[in-house]
Short mmCIF file of C-alpha atoms in Angstrom, two decimals:
data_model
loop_
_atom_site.label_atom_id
_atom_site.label_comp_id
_atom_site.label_asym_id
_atom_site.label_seq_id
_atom_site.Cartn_x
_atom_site.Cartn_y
_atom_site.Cartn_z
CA UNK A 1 3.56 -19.65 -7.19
CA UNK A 2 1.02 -20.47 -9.85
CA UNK A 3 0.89 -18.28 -13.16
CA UNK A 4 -1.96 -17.26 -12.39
CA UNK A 5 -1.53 -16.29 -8.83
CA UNK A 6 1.18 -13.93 -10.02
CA UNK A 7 -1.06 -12.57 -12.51
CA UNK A 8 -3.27 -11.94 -9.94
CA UNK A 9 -1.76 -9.81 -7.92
CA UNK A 10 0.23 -7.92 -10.20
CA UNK A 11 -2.75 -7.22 -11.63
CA UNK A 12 -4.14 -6.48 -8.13
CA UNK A 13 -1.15 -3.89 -7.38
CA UNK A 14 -1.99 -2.44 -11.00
CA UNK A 15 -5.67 -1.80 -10.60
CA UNK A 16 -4.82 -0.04 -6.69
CA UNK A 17 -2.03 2.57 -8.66
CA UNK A 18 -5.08 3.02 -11.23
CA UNK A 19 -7.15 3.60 -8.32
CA UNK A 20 -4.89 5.86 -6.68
CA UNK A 21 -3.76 7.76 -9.64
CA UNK A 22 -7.29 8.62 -10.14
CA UNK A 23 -8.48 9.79 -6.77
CA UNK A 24 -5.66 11.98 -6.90
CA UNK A 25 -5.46 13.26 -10.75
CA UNK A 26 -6.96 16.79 -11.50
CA UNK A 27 -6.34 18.52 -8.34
CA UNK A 28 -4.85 21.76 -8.09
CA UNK A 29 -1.73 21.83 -6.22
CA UNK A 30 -3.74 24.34 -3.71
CA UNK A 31 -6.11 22.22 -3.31
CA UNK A 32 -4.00 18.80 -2.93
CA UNK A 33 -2.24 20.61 0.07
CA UNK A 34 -5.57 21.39 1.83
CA UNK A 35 -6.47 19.55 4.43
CA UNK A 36 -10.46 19.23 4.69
CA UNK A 37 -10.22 19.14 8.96
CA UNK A 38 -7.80 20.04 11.31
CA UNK A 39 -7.54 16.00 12.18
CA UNK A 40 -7.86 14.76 8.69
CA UNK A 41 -4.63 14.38 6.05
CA UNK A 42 -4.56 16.51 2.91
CA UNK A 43 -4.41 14.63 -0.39
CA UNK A 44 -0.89 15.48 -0.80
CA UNK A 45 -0.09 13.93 2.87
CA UNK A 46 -2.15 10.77 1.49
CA UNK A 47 0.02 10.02 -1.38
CA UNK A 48 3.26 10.90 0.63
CA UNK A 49 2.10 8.61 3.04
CA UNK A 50 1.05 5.71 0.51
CA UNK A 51 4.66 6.16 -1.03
CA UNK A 52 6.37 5.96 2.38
CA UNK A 53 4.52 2.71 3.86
CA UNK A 54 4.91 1.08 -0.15
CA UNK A 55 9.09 1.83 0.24
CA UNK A 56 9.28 0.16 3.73
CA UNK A 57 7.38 -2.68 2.79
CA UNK A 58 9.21 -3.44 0.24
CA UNK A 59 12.38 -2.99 1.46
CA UNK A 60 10.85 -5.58 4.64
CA UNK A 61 10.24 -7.69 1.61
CA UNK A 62 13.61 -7.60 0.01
CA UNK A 63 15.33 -8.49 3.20
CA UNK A 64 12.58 -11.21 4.39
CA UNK A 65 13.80 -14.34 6.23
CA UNK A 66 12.87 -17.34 3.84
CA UNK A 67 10.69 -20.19 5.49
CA UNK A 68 11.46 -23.92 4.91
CA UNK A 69 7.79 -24.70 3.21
CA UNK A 70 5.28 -22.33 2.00
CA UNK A 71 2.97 -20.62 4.31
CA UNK A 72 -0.52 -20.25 2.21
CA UNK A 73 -3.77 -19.35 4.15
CA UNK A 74 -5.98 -17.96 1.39
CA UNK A 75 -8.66 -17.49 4.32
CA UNK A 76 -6.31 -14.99 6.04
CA UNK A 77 -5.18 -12.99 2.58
CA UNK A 78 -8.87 -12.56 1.83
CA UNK A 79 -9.54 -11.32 5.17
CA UNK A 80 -5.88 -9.07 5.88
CA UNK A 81 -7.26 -7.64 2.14
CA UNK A 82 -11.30 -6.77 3.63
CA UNK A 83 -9.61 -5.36 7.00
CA UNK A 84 -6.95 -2.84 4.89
CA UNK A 85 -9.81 -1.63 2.76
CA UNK A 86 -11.77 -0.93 5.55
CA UNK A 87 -12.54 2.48 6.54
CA UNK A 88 -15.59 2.27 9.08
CA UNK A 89 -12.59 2.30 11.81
CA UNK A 90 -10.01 4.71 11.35
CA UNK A 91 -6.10 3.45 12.06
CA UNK A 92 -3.20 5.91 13.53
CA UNK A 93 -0.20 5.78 11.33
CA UNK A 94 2.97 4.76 13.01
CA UNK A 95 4.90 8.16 13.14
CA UNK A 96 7.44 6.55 11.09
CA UNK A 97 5.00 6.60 8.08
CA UNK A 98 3.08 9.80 8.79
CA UNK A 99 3.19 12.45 6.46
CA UNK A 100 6.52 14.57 6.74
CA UNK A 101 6.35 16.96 3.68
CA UNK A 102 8.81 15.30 1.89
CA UNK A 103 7.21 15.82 -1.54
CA UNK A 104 6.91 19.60 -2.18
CA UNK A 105 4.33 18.95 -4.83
CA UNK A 106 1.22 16.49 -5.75
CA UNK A 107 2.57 15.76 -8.95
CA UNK A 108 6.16 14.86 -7.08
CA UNK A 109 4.26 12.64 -4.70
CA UNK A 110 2.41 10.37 -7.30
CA UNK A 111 5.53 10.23 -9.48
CA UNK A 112 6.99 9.01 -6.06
CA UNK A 113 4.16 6.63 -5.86
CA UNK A 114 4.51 5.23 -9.68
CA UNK A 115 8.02 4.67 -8.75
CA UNK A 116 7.88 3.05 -5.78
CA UNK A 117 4.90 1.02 -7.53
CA UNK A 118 7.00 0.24 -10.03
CA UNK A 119 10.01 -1.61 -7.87
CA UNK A 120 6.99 -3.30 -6.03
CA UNK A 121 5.65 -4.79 -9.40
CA UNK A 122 8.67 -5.80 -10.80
CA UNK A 123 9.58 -7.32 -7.10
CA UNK A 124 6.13 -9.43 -7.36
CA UNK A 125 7.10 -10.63 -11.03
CA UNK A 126 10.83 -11.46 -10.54
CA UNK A 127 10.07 -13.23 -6.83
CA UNK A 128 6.89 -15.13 -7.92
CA UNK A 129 7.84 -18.67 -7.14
CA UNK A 130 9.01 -18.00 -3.57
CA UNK A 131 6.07 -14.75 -2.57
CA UNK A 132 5.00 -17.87 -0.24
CA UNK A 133 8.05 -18.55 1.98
CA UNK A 134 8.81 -14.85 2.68
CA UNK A 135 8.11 -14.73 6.66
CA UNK A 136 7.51 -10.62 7.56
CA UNK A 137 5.51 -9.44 10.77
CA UNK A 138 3.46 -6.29 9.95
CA UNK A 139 2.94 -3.82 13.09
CA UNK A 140 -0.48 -4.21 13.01
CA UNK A 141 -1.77 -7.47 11.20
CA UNK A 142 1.24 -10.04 12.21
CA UNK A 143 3.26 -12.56 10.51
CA UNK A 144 1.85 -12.82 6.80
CA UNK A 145 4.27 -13.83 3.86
CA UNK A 146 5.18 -12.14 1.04
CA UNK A 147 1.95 -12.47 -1.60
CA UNK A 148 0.01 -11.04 1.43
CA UNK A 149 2.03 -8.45 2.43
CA UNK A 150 2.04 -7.30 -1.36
CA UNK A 151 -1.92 -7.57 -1.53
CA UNK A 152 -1.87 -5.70 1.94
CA UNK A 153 -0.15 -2.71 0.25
CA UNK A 154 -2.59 -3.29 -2.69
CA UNK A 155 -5.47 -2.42 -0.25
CA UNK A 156 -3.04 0.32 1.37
CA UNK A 157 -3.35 2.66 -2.00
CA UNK A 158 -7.25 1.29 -2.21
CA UNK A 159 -7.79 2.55 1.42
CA UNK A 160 -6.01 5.97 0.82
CA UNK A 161 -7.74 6.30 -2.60
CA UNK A 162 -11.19 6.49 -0.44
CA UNK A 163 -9.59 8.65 1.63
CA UNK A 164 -8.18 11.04 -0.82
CA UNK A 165 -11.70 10.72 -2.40
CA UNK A 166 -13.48 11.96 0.74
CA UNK A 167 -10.83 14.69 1.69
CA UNK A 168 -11.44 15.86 -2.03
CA UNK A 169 -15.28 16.08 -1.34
CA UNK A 170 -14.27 18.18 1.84
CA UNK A 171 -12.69 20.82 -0.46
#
């Protein structure tokens, strides 16, 4: 991978923990376990939910077959990042990555996040060169290697930061 293609989307995974550090800073724990409907997640679920989908990924990335030659399609990473972010159509979470209560606070939750955030950075930096011949089949988007499976969870914390932002305005 390119220098600048890992700059890219480290700085990509930066700017979506920024993002999501932000929808969710300042909230009272109270208010971070409300949900704003009876169908709609709480903020607190949000981040616990962001945190849980980031850990699998990653660990699907750590253990990733490797592919004889790269697979780039910068068509399908642009449009795997547009469908992520998109929230005109809402998406069921797997029940292995809904919300569980696993984090008895907000502040627990994002410190998960940062964590997890963390390990998914320094993965990205220390696996550069080969991000393109990691083969991994997402539930709902397919086979994608490994730089768009990272920008896929970069859109994952954008997504949820919208979310948290609306749930927020709920309150």
């Amino acid at each position: 991978m390119a220098p600048e293609e890992r700059t890219e989307i480290v700085q990509a995974l930066e700017e979506s923990r920024k993002v999501l550090n932000d929808a969710a800073g300042g909230l009272s724990e109270t208010h971070a376990k409300t949900s704003p409907a009876v169908d709609r997640w709480s903020v607190l679920q949000c981040v616990e939910h962001v945190t849980t989908v980031e850990e699998r990924i990653l660990g699907y990335l750590e253990r990733a077959s490797r592919l004889d030659s790269p697979l780039i399609d910068p068509k399908k990473e642009a449009d795997l990042l547009a469908r992520v972010t998109d929230r005109t159509s809402r998406a069921q979470a797997p029940e292995t990555v809904r919300p569980s209560g696993r984090f008895a606070s907000l502040a627990e939750a994002v410190a998960g996040f940062n964590a997890a955030r963390t390990r998914t950075i320094s993965f990205a930096v220390e696996r550069a060169a080969e991000l393109h011949t990691l083969a991994w089949k997402h539930p709902r988007f397919g086979d994608m290697n490994g730089r768009e499976a990272l920008m896929v969870m970069a859109g994952h914390a954008r997504r949820h930061a919208e979310q948290i932002r609306e749930a927020r305005a709920g309150l």
